CSV table of C-alpha atoms in Angstrom, one decimal:
chain,number,residue,atom,x,y,z
A,1,MET,CA,-23.8,68.2,113.6
A,2,LYS,CA,-22.0,65.0,113.4
A,3,HIS,CA,-24.8,64.0,111.2
A,4,ILE,CA,-25.0,67.1,108.7
A,5,LEU,CA,-21.3,67.0,108.3
A,6,LYS,CA,-21.3,63.1,107.9
A,7,LYS,CA,-24.2,63.8,105.1
A,8,GLN,CA,-22.1,66.6,103.7
A,9,MET,CA,-19.2,63.9,103.3
A,10,LEU,CA,-21.7,61.7,101.5
A,11,TRP,CA,-23.3,63.8,99.4
A,12,ALA,CA,-20.1,65.6,98.9
A,13,LEU,CA,-18.4,61.9,97.6
A,14,LEU,CA,-21.5,60.9,95.1
A,15,LEU,CA,-20.9,64.4,93.7
A,16,VAL,CA,-17.8,63.4,92.5
A,17,MET,CA,-17.5,59.8,91.7
A,18,THR,CA,-18.1,60.8,88.5
A,19,PHE,CA,-15.7,63.4,88.2
A,20,SER,CA,-12.6,63.4,85.9
A,21,SER,CA,-9.5,63.7,87.5
A,22,CYS,CA,-8.1,66.8,88.7
A,23,SER,CA,-5.5,67.3,86.2
A,24,ASP,CA,-7.8,67.5,83.3
A,25,PHE,CA,-11.3,68.4,84.3
A,26,LEU,CA,-11.2,71.4,82.7
A,27,ASP,CA,-10.9,69.8,79.0
A,28,LYS,CA,-12.7,66.5,80.5
A,29,LEU,CA,-15.8,67.7,82.3
A,30,PRO,CA,-17.9,65.4,84.6
A,31,GLU,CA,-20.9,64.5,83.1
A,32,ASN,CA,-22.6,66.5,86.5
A,33,ARG,CA,-24.6,63.9,87.6
A,34,VAL,CA,-25.3,61.5,90.8
A,35,GLU,CA,-25.8,58.3,89.7
A,36,ALA,CA,-30.0,57.6,89.5
A,37,GLU,CA,-29.8,54.2,91.4
A,38,LEU,CA,-28.3,56.1,94.3
A,39,VAL,CA,-30.7,59.0,95.2
A,40,ASP,CA,-34.4,59.4,95.1
A,41,TYR,CA,-34.9,62.7,93.6
A,42,THR,CA,-38.5,62.4,94.6
A,43,LYS,CA,-37.5,62.3,98.4
A,44,THR,CA,-38.0,66.0,98.7
A,45,SER,CA,-36.9,66.1,102.9
A,46,ASP,CA,-33.2,64.7,101.1
A,47,MET,CA,-33.1,67.8,99.1
A,48,TYR,CA,-30.8,69.6,100.9
A,49,MET,CA,-27.7,66.9,100.7
A,50,PRO,CA,-26.6,68.2,97.2
A,51,VAL,CA,-26.2,71.6,99.4
A,52,SER,CA,-23.7,70.0,102.3
A,53,GLY,CA,-22.0,68.4,99.5
A,54,THR,CA,-20.9,71.4,98.1
A,55,TYR,CA,-20.4,73.2,101.5
A,56,ALA,CA,-17.6,70.1,102.2
A,57,VAL,CA,-15.9,70.3,98.8
A,58,ALA,CA,-15.6,74.2,99.4
A,59,ARG,CA,-14.7,73.2,102.5
A,60,ASN,CA,-12.0,71.7,101.5
A,61,LYS,CA,-10.9,73.4,98.2
A,62,PHE,CA,-11.0,76.6,100.1
A,63,SER,CA,-8.6,76.0,102.7
A,64,ALA,CA,-5.9,74.6,100.4
A,65,TRP,CA,-2.9,75.8,101.8
A,66,MET,CA,-1.1,76.3,98.4
A,67,ALA,CA,-3.9,78.3,97.3
A,68,PHE,CA,-4.1,80.5,100.2
A,69,GLY,CA,0.0,80.8,100.0
A,70,LEU,CA,-0.5,82.8,96.6
A,71,ILE,CA,-3.3,85.2,98.0
A,72,ALA,CA,-1.5,85.6,100.7
A,73,VAL,CA,2.4,86.4,99.8
A,74,ARG,CA,2.2,89.7,97.8
A,75,GLY,CA,1.4,91.9,100.0
A,76,ASP,CA,4.0,94.0,102.4
A,77,ASP,CA,2.8,92.2,105.3
A,78,VAL,CA,3.4,88.7,104.4
A,79,ASP,CA,7.0,86.5,103.8
A,80,LYS,CA,7.4,83.3,102.0
A,81,GLY,CA,8.6,82.2,105.3
A,82,SER,CA,10.1,78.5,106.1
A,83,SER,CA,13.4,77.2,104.8
A,84,PRO,CA,14.8,79.7,102.1
A,85,THR,CA,14.7,76.8,99.1
A,86,ASP,CA,11.6,75.3,100.7
A,87,GLN,CA,8.6,76.4,98.0
A,88,ILE,CA,10.6,78.9,96.3
A,89,GLU,CA,8.2,79.8,94.2
A,90,PHE,CA,6.5,81.5,96.9
A,91,LYS,CA,9.5,83.6,96.7
A,92,TYR,CA,9.3,84.4,93.3
A,93,CYS,CA,5.5,85.1,93.3
A,94,LYS,CA,6.0,87.4,96.1
A,95,GLU,CA,8.9,88.9,93.5
A,96,PHE,CA,6.3,88.9,91.0
A,97,GLN,CA,8.8,87.1,88.8
A,98,TYR,CA,5.9,85.5,87.0
A,99,ASP,CA,7.9,83.7,83.8
A,100,ARG,CA,9.5,81.5,87.1
A,101,ILE,CA,5.9,79.9,88.1
A,102,THR,CA,4.1,79.0,85.3
A,103,GLY,CA,4.6,75.3,85.7
A,104,TYR,CA,4.4,75.8,89.4
A,105,TRP,CA,2.3,73.0,90.9
A,106,ALA,CA,0.7,75.1,93.4
A,107,LEU,CA,-0.3,77.3,90.8
A,108,ASN,CA,-2.3,74.8,89.0
A,109,ALA,CA,-3.7,73.0,92.4
A,110,ALA,CA,-4.9,76.2,93.3
A,111,TRP,CA,-6.6,76.5,89.8
A,112,GLU,CA,-8.3,73.2,89.4
A,113,GLY,CA,-9.4,73.3,93.2
A,114,LEU,CA,-11.4,76.7,92.4
A,115,TYR,CA,-12.6,74.9,89.6
A,116,ASN,CA,-13.9,71.9,91.2
A,117,VAL,CA,-16.0,73.8,93.6
A,118,ILE,CA,-17.2,75.8,90.3
A,119,SER,CA,-17.8,71.9,89.1
A,120,THR,CA,-19.6,70.4,92.1
A,121,SER,CA,-21.7,73.8,92.4
A,122,ASN,CA,-23.3,73.3,89.0
A,123,ALA,CA,-23.3,69.6,89.9
A,124,ALA,CA,-25.4,70.4,93.1
A,125,LEU,CA,-28.0,72.5,91.0
A,126,GLU,CA,-28.9,70.3,88.5
A,127,SER,CA,-29.8,67.7,91.6
A,128,LEU,CA,-31.8,70.1,93.1
A,129,ASP,CA,-33.3,71.0,89.7
A,130,LYS,CA,-34.4,67.1,89.7
A,131,TYR,CA,-35.4,67.6,93.2
A,132,ALA,CA,-37.4,70.9,92.2
A,133,ALA,CA,-39.6,68.4,89.6
A,134,HIS,CA,-40.6,66.7,92.6
A,135,ILE,CA,-41.9,69.9,94.5
A,136,THR,CA,-45.7,70.3,95.3
A,137,ASN,CA,-46.1,72.4,98.0
A,138,GLU,CA,-44.9,76.7,98.7
A,139,ALA,CA,-42.8,75.3,101.7
A,140,ASP,CA,-40.5,73.1,99.7
A,141,ARG,CA,-40.3,76.1,96.3
A,142,LYS,CA,-39.1,78.3,98.7
A,143,LYS,CA,-36.1,76.1,100.4
A,144,TYR,CA,-35.7,74.9,96.6
A,145,ALA,CA,-35.1,78.8,96.1
A,146,GLU,CA,-33.1,79.2,99.5
A,147,TYR,CA,-31.1,76.1,98.6
A,148,THR,CA,-30.0,77.0,95.1
A,149,ALA,CA,-28.7,80.6,96.9
A,150,GLU,CA,-26.9,78.6,99.3
A,151,VAL,CA,-25.0,76.8,96.3
A,152,ARG,CA,-24.8,79.8,93.8
A,153,PHE,CA,-23.2,81.8,96.7
A,154,ILE,CA,-20.8,79.0,97.4
A,155,ARG,CA,-19.8,79.6,93.1
A,156,ALA,CA,-20.0,83.2,93.2
A,157,PHE,CA,-17.1,83.2,95.9
A,158,SER,CA,-15.3,80.7,93.9
A,159,TYR,CA,-15.1,83.0,90.7
A,160,PHE,CA,-14.7,86.0,93.4
A,161,ARG,CA,-11.7,84.2,94.1
A,162,ILE,CA,-10.6,83.1,90.7
A,163,VAL,CA,-10.9,86.7,89.1
A,164,ASN,CA,-8.6,88.1,91.6
A,165,LEU,CA,-6.0,85.7,91.1
A,166,TRP,CA,-6.3,85.6,86.9
A,167,GLY,CA,-8.4,88.4,85.9
A,168,ASN,CA,-9.7,87.0,82.6
A,169,ALA,CA,-10.3,83.5,83.0
A,170,PRO,CA,-13.3,81.0,81.6
A,171,LEU,CA,-17.2,81.1,82.8
A,172,LEU,CA,-18.2,77.2,83.7
A,173,LEU,CA,-21.7,77.8,83.8
A,174,ASN,CA,-23.0,73.8,83.1
A,175,ASN,CA,-20.6,70.7,83.4
A,176,GLN,CA,-21.0,69.9,79.5
A,177,GLU,CA,-19.3,72.8,78.1
A,178,LEU,CA,-16.4,71.6,76.4
A,179,ASN,CA,-13.1,73.7,74.9
A,180,LEU,CA,-14.1,76.6,77.4
A,181,VAL,CA,-12.9,80.3,76.5
A,182,LYS,CA,-11.6,83.0,78.4
A,183,SER,CA,-14.1,85.8,79.7
A,184,SER,CA,-12.9,89.2,80.6
A,185,ARG,CA,-12.9,90.6,84.5
A,186,GLU,CA,-15.8,92.6,83.3
A,187,GLU,CA,-18.1,89.6,82.4
A,188,ILE,CA,-17.1,87.2,85.4
A,189,TYR,CA,-18.0,90.1,87.7
A,190,ASN,CA,-21.0,90.9,86.3
A,191,PHE,CA,-21.9,87.3,86.8
A,192,ILE,CA,-20.8,87.4,90.5
A,193,TYR,CA,-23.4,90.4,90.9
A,194,SER,CA,-25.8,88.6,89.3
A,195,GLU,CA,-25.3,85.6,91.9
A,196,LEU,CA,-25.1,87.5,94.7
A,197,GLU,CA,-28.0,89.5,93.8
A,198,TYR,CA,-30.0,86.2,93.8
A,199,CYS,CA,-28.7,85.4,97.0
A,200,VAL,CA,-29.7,88.1,98.4
A,201,ALA,CA,-33.4,87.9,97.5
A,202,ASN,CA,-33.3,84.3,98.3
A,203,LEU,CA,-31.4,83.5,101.8
A,204,PRO,CA,-32.9,84.5,105.2
A,205,ALA,CA,-32.2,87.3,106.7
A,206,LEU,CA,-30.5,85.5,109.7
A,207,ARG,CA,-26.5,85.6,111.0
A,208,PRO,CA,-25.0,82.5,110.2
A,209,ASN,CA,-24.8,81.6,113.8
A,210,GLU,CA,-28.4,82.1,113.6
A,211,GLN,CA,-29.4,79.5,111.1
A,212,THR,CA,-30.4,76.7,114.1
A,213,ASN,CA,-30.8,73.9,111.3
A,214,LYS,CA,-27.5,74.0,109.5
A,215,LEU,CA,-25.7,76.4,111.8
A,216,GLY,CA,-22.8,78.2,109.8
A,217,ALA,CA,-24.4,78.2,106.8
A,218,VAL,CA,-24.6,81.5,104.4
A,219,THR,CA,-27.3,83.8,104.2
A,220,ARG,CA,-28.5,87.3,103.0
A,221,TYR,CA,-25.7,89.4,104.9
A,222,THR,CA,-22.7,87.0,103.4
A,223,ALA,CA,-24.1,87.3,100.1
A,224,GLN,CA,-24.4,91.4,101.4
A,225,ALA,CA,-20.9,91.1,102.3
A,226,LEU,CA,-19.6,89.6,99.1
A,227,LEU,CA,-21.6,91.9,96.9
A,228,ALA,CA,-20.0,95.1,98.9
A,229,LYS,CA,-16.6,93.8,98.6
A,230,ALA,CA,-16.9,93.1,94.5
A,231,TYR,CA,-18.2,96.2,94.4
A,232,LEU,CA,-15.9,97.7,96.3
A,233,TYR,CA,-12.5,96.1,93.8
A,234,ASN,CA,-14.6,98.1,90.9
A,235,GLU,CA,-15.3,101.5,92.9
A,236,ASN,CA,-18.7,101.1,92.8
A,237,TRP,CA,-19.5,103.2,96.6
A,238,ASP,CA,-23.0,103.4,95.9
A,239,GLY,CA,-23.0,100.0,95.7
A,240,VAL,CA,-20.8,99.4,98.4
A,241,LEU,CA,-22.7,101.5,100.5
A,242,ALA,CA,-26.2,99.8,99.8
A,243,ALA,CA,-24.9,96.9,100.7
A,244,THR,CA,-23.0,97.6,104.1
A,245,ASN,CA,-25.8,99.9,105.3
A,246,ASP,CA,-27.9,96.9,105.0
A,247,ILE,CA,-26.1,94.9,107.2
A,248,ILE,CA,-25.0,97.6,109.7
A,249,SER,CA,-29.1,98.5,110.1
A,250,SER,CA,-30.2,94.8,110.6
A,251,ASN,CA,-28.3,95.3,114.1
A,252,LYS,CA,-27.3,91.6,113.9
A,253,PHE,CA,-24.2,91.8,114.1
A,254,SER,CA,-21.4,92.8,116.5
A,255,LEU,CA,-17.6,93.4,116.9
A,256,TYR,CA,-16.4,90.6,118.8
A,257,ASN,CA,-15.0,92.5,121.6
A,258,ASP,CA,-12.0,90.2,122.1
A,259,PHE,CA,-9.8,90.2,119.5
A,260,TYR,CA,-7.3,88.2,120.5
A,261,GLN,CA,-9.7,84.7,121.4
A,262,LEU,CA,-11.7,85.9,118.0
A,263,PHE,CA,-9.5,84.0,115.9
A,264,LYS,CA,-9.7,81.0,118.8
A,265,ILE,CA,-11.9,78.3,119.8
A,266,PRO,CA,-13.7,80.7,121.6
A,267,GLY,CA,-14.4,83.0,118.4
A,268,LYS,CA,-15.8,80.7,116.3
A,269,LEU,CA,-19.2,81.4,114.4
A,270,SER,CA,-19.4,84.8,116.7
A,271,ASN,CA,-22.1,87.5,115.8
A,272,GLU,CA,-19.2,89.0,114.0
A,273,SER,CA,-18.6,86.1,111.1
A,274,LEU,CA,-20.5,86.5,108.0
A,275,PHE,CA,-19.0,83.3,106.5
A,276,GLU,CA,-15.9,81.0,108.0
A,277,LEU,CA,-15.1,77.6,106.8
A,278,GLN,CA,-16.4,74.9,109.6
A,279,TYR,CA,-14.4,72.0,111.3
A,280,THR,CA,-15.1,69.9,114.8
A,281,ASP,CA,-13.4,67.2,116.2
A,282,PHE,CA,-16.9,66.3,117.9
A,283,GLY,CA,-15.5,66.9,120.9
A,284,ASN,CA,-13.8,63.8,121.3
A,285,GLY,CA,-10.0,63.0,121.7
A,286,SER,CA,-10.1,60.8,118.9
A,287,GLY,CA,-11.8,58.9,116.2
A,288,ASP,CA,-14.0,61.1,113.1
A,289,ILE,CA,-12.8,64.8,112.9
A,290,VAL,CA,-13.2,67.1,109.7
A,291,SER,CA,-10.0,69.5,109.2
A,292,SER,CA,-8.7,71.5,107.2
A,293,ASP,CA,-6.1,71.2,104.1
A,294,ALA,CA,-3.1,71.7,106.4
A,295,TRP,CA,-4.1,75.2,106.5
A,296,PHE,CA,-3.2,75.7,110.1
A,297,ALA,CA,0.1,73.7,110.2
A,298,PHE,CA,1.2,75.6,106.8
A,299,GLN,CA,1.5,78.7,108.9
A,300,GLY,CA,2.4,77.2,112.6
A,301,PRO,CA,5.8,77.5,114.3
A,302,ARG,CA,8.5,76.1,113.0
A,303,GLY,CA,10.2,73.2,114.6
A,304,GLY,CA,8.2,73.8,117.4
A,305,LYS,CA,6.7,71.0,119.9
A,306,SER,CA,3.1,69.4,119.1
A,307,PRO,CA,0.7,70.7,119.0
A,308,ILE,CA,2.3,74.1,118.5
A,309,GLU,CA,4.0,72.9,115.3
A,310,GLY,CA,3.6,73.7,111.5
A,311,TRP,CA,5.9,74.4,108.4
A,312,GLY,CA,6.5,78.0,109.0
A,313,PHE,CA,5.1,79.9,105.9
A,314,MET,CA,3.2,83.2,105.5
A,315,THR,CA,5.2,84.5,108.3
A,316,PRO,CA,4.8,88.5,109.3
A,317,THR,CA,7.1,90.8,107.4
A,318,ASP,CA,9.3,93.2,109.4
A,319,ASN,CA,7.4,96.0,107.6
A,320,VAL,CA,4.0,95.4,109.2
A,321,ARG,CA,5.6,95.0,112.7
A,322,ALA,CA,7.4,98.3,112.4
A,323,PHE,CA,3.9,99.6,111.2
A,324,PHE,CA,2.2,98.0,113.9
A,325,ALA,CA,4.7,99.6,116.6
A,326,THR,CA,4.3,102.9,115.2
A,327,ARG,CA,1.3,103.3,115.3
A,328,GLY,CA,1.1,101.6,119.2
A,329,GLU,CA,-1.1,99.0,118.0
A,330,THR,CA,-0.8,95.9,121.6
A,331,VAL,CA,-4.7,94.7,121.1
A,332,ARG,CA,-3.7,93.8,117.2
A,333,SER,CA,-0.2,92.9,117.8
A,334,ASP,CA,-0.8,90.4,120.2
A,335,ALA,CA,-3.5,88.6,118.2
A,336,SER,CA,-1.6,88.9,114.5
A,337,PHE,CA,2.5,88.4,115.7
A,338,LEU,CA,3.5,84.9,116.9
A,339,VAL,CA,6.8,85.8,118.0
A,340,ALA,CA,9.8,82.9,118.5
A,341,GLY,CA,11.3,82.6,121.7
A,342,LYS,CA,8.4,84.4,123.4
A,343,THR,CA,5.3,83.0,125.4
A,344,THR,CA,2.0,83.5,124.3
A,345,LEU,CA,-0.8,85.3,126.0
A,346,SER,CA,-2.4,81.7,126.4
A,347,GLY,CA,0.5,79.9,127.8
A,348,ASP,CA,2.3,78.5,124.6
A,349,THR,CA,6.1,78.9,124.5
A,350,ILE,CA,7.1,79.1,120.4
A,351,LYS,CA,10.7,78.1,120.2
A,352,PRO,CA,13.2,80.2,118.3
A,353,GLY,CA,14.1,79.4,114.7
A,354,LEU,CA,17.4,78.6,113.7
A,355,ALA,CA,19.5,80.9,111.5
A,356,GLY,CA,18.1,82.2,108.5
A,357,GLU,CA,14.6,80.9,109.4
A,358,PRO,CA,11.6,83.0,110.8
A,359,THR,CA,11.7,85.1,113.7
A,360,CYS,CA,7.5,85.3,113.8
A,361,TYR,CA,5.0,83.5,112.4
A,362,ASN,CA,1.1,84.6,111.8
A,363,GLY,CA,-0.9,84.6,114.8
A,364,LYS,CA,-4.1,84.5,113.7
A,365,ALA,CA,-3.7,81.0,112.2
A,366,TYR,CA,-2.5,80.1,116.2
A,367,THR,CA,-4.9,77.8,118.2
A,368,PRO,CA,-3.5,77.9,121.6
A,369,SER,CA,-2.7,74.0,123.2
A,370,ASN,CA,-5.2,74.5,126.1
A,371,GLN,CA,-7.9,75.4,123.9
A,372,LEU,CA,-7.6,71.8,121.9
A,373,THR,CA,-9.8,68.8,122.7
A,374,PRO,CA,-7.7,66.2,125.1
A,375,GLY,CA,-6.2,64.2,122.9
A,376,ARG,CA,-5.8,66.4,119.2
A,377,THR,CA,-2.6,66.8,119.1
A,378,SER,CA,-2.8,68.3,115.5
A,379,TYR,CA,-2.1,71.9,115.1
A,380,GLY,CA,-5.4,73.9,114.8
A,381,ALA,CA,-7.6,71.2,114.9
A,382,ASN,CA,-11.0,71.9,115.9
A,383,ASN,CA,-11.1,75.4,114.5
A,384,ASN,CA,-12.7,77.7,112.0
A,385,ILE,CA,-11.3,79.3,109.3
A,386,ARG,CA,-12.4,83.3,109.3
A,387,ILE,CA,-13.3,84.6,105.6
A,388,LEU,CA,-15.6,87.4,105.7
A,389,ARG,CA,-15.7,89.4,109.0
A,390,TYR,CA,-17.9,92.0,110.0
A,391,ALA,CA,-14.8,94.2,110.6
A,392,ASP,CA,-14.5,94.6,107.0
A,393,VAL,CA,-18.1,95.6,106.7
A,394,LEU,CA,-17.6,98.5,108.6
A,395,LEU,CA,-14.8,99.6,107.1
A,396,MET,CA,-15.7,99.0,103.0
A,397,ASN,CA,-18.8,101.4,104.9
A,398,ALA,CA,-16.4,104.2,105.9
A,399,GLU,CA,-14.7,104.0,103.0
A,400,ALA,CA,-17.5,104.6,100.7
A,401,LYS,CA,-18.7,107.8,102.7
A,402,ILE,CA,-15.3,109.0,102.8
A,403,ARG,CA,-15.0,108.3,98.5
A,404,LYS,CA,-18.4,110.0,98.1
A,405,GLY,CA,-17.3,113.3,100.8
A,406,GLN,CA,-19.2,111.9,103.6
A,407,ASN,CA,-17.8,111.0,107.4
A,408,GLY,CA,-16.3,107.6,108.4
A,409,ASP,CA,-15.3,108.6,111.8
A,410,ALA,CA,-18.2,105.8,113.5
A,411,GLU,CA,-17.4,103.0,111.7
A,412,ILE,CA,-13.4,103.2,111.8
A,413,ASN,CA,-13.7,104.3,115.6
A,414,GLN,CA,-15.7,101.0,116.0
A,415,VAL,CA,-12.9,98.9,114.8
A,416,ARG,CA,-10.3,101.2,116.9
A,417,GLU,CA,-12.1,101.4,120.1
A,418,ARG,CA,-11.9,97.3,119.9
A,419,ALA,CA,-8.3,97.8,119.4
A,420,LYS,CA,-8.1,100.1,122.3
A,421,LEU,CA,-6.8,102.8,120.3
A,422,ALA,CA,-8.2,106.5,120.1
A,423,PRO,CA,-10.8,107.8,118.3
A,424,LEU,CA,-10.3,109.3,115.0
A,425,THR,CA,-12.1,112.8,113.8
A,426,GLY,CA,-12.4,113.7,109.8
A,427,ALA,CA,-11.2,110.7,109.1
A,428,THR,CA,-9.2,110.6,105.7
A,429,LEU,CA,-9.0,107.5,103.0
A,430,ASP,CA,-5.0,107.5,103.9
A,431,GLN,CA,-6.2,106.9,107.8
A,432,LEU,CA,-9.0,104.2,106.1
A,433,LEU,CA,-6.7,102.3,104.2
A,434,ASP,CA,-3.7,102.1,107.2
A,435,GLU,CA,-7.0,101.0,109.5
A,436,ARG,CA,-7.7,98.2,107.2
A,437,ARG,CA,-3.9,97.5,107.0
A,438,ALA,CA,-3.8,96.5,110.7
A,439,GLU,CA,-6.8,95.1,110.8
A,440,PHE,CA,-6.3,92.9,108.1
A,441,ALA,CA,-2.8,91.9,108.7
A,442,MET,CA,-1.7,88.7,107.1
A,443,GLU,CA,-5.3,87.6,105.9
A,444,TRP,CA,-6.9,86.6,102.6
A,445,GLY,CA,-4.0,89.0,100.4
A,446,GLU,CA,-6.2,91.8,102.1
A,447,ARG,CA,-3.1,94.3,101.9
A,448,PHE,CA,-2.1,93.3,98.2
A,449,PHE,CA,-5.5,93.6,96.9
A,450,ASP,CA,-5.5,97.5,99.0
A,451,LEU,CA,-2.8,98.4,97.5
A,452,VAL,CA,-3.7,97.5,93.5
A,453,ARG,CA,-7.4,98.8,93.9
A,454,THR,CA,-5.9,102.0,95.2
A,455,ASP,CA,-3.2,102.4,92.4
A,456,LYS,CA,-0.6,101.9,95.4
A,457,ALA,CA,1.2,98.8,94.9
A,458,ALA,CA,3.6,99.9,92.2
A,459,GLY,CA,5.2,102.4,94.9
A,460,THR,CA,5.0,100.0,97.7
A,461,LEU,CA,5.7,96.6,96.3
A,462,PRO,CA,9.2,95.9,95.1
A,463,GLY,CA,9.0,94.4,92.1
A,464,PHE,CA,5.4,95.7,91.3
A,465,VAL,CA,4.5,96.6,87.6
A,466,LYS,CA,1.5,98.4,86.7
A,467,GLY,CA,-0.8,96.7,84.2
A,468,VAL,CA,1.8,93.4,85.0
A,469,SER,CA,1.9,92.4,88.2
A,470,GLU,CA,-1.8,92.0,89.5
A,471,TYR,CA,-2.9,88.4,88.2
A,472,TYR,CA,-0.9,85.6,87.7
A,473,PRO,CA,-1.0,83.3,85.0
A,474,ILE,CA,-2.8,80.6,84.4
A,475,PRO,CA,-1.4,77.3,84.3
A,476,GLN,CA,0.8,76.2,81.6
A,477,ASN,CA,-1.0,72.9,82.6
A,478,GLN,CA,-4.3,74.3,81.7
A,479,ILE,CA,-2.9,76.1,78.5
A,480,ASP,CA,-1.5,72.3,77.4
A,481,LEU,CA,-5.1,71.1,77.7
A,482,ASN,CA,-6.7,73.8,76.4
A,483,PRO,CA,-5.0,76.1,74.3
A,484,ASN,CA,-8.0,78.3,74.1
A,485,LEU,CA,-6.6,79.7,77.5
A,486,LYS,CA,-3.6,81.5,75.7
């Protein structure tokens, strides 16, 4: 694993050596190549290196704390958190005062980060094509198809984030394109569908944790889970059902038995995982570490004692905590809420905040101190970030069935059983959406996107205006660089 991660870092460096600065990469694009003297493309045994490099860049950009804040904060499950004035623009985001954030540095950084993953993916695909020119056997041709599918998944995932944050946006398909114009939301989704269909056809039918030579790498089922999610957001219920049925019928996935530990070290790359961002300290108390972009610290308890301390952002709302209490949630409550002044199930006492500061934090971003490698004191060190879970597959499947007049009880009740809740009979759409709210609280804006796609946002979120509030404005920095983005 250490050898693979070092290769990822090396190739990521090679891929970005010719990139222009982040501030202008959509105006002055990279040449999309690694210096020829650094790579021997005839050595097809090294063909995975550009794929590794793409994972490395994606791992950094997908975990960017400012991007997560923009994704998470708009639902009724998440408050800005921290002190009242710290990163106050997140408050404007939550209140849908978008005219006040067009110049917000975090909005621009999130845009640049996602397009950086795309330009890195484009560069990796060109490098793979150069290796392909020297392939002489069928085994390597199959590897080429699989490796390009991994990169294309990462690129598709980037576009999935972009289209749901900004709606209409540029499709950057090769790094020589200049003066890009916006593509429509429909065009971007059609591109995502096409990319993911290629991935489904060319990735192995394995769980990510079955990828013995590249543990945690995306698979056919990862692509199908994202494809189902893209279909879900566009009300293609047959598409959702087909993709999720294939995952379920594989009999490869199951819910992790302990919802609390699912988000902690024991739950890394479990049989529930379809896609997670991987980090490691290599089991050593000092030295090399692959860590996230402060994703854990961003959400850690404010004013706590190392290693259980952070900046205190993206905190659970009183609304969602009351929702959990009304439902009699205990299992998911223990995992989701890190209550100030209380001691966790793992034995860490969370320091009470000062007046006006949060009284509860995101428990899904909490790594107990007794699970950290001795010597490590960074909040969340050695933990992974969960992105796509089998629980989502089950609930998407159930929703598609309900929407088509079928019965989704079996899939919903698998999720409820783990939460130690009584089974439902004849579950309705509203019950399904409540189940999603409880299962995915504070995870990747799931609640906000559910409210938007079901046309419930305007009646639930103060300040939300239908047809206006669904998408962030394109950052003014990007418009200044390319007026076509107005």
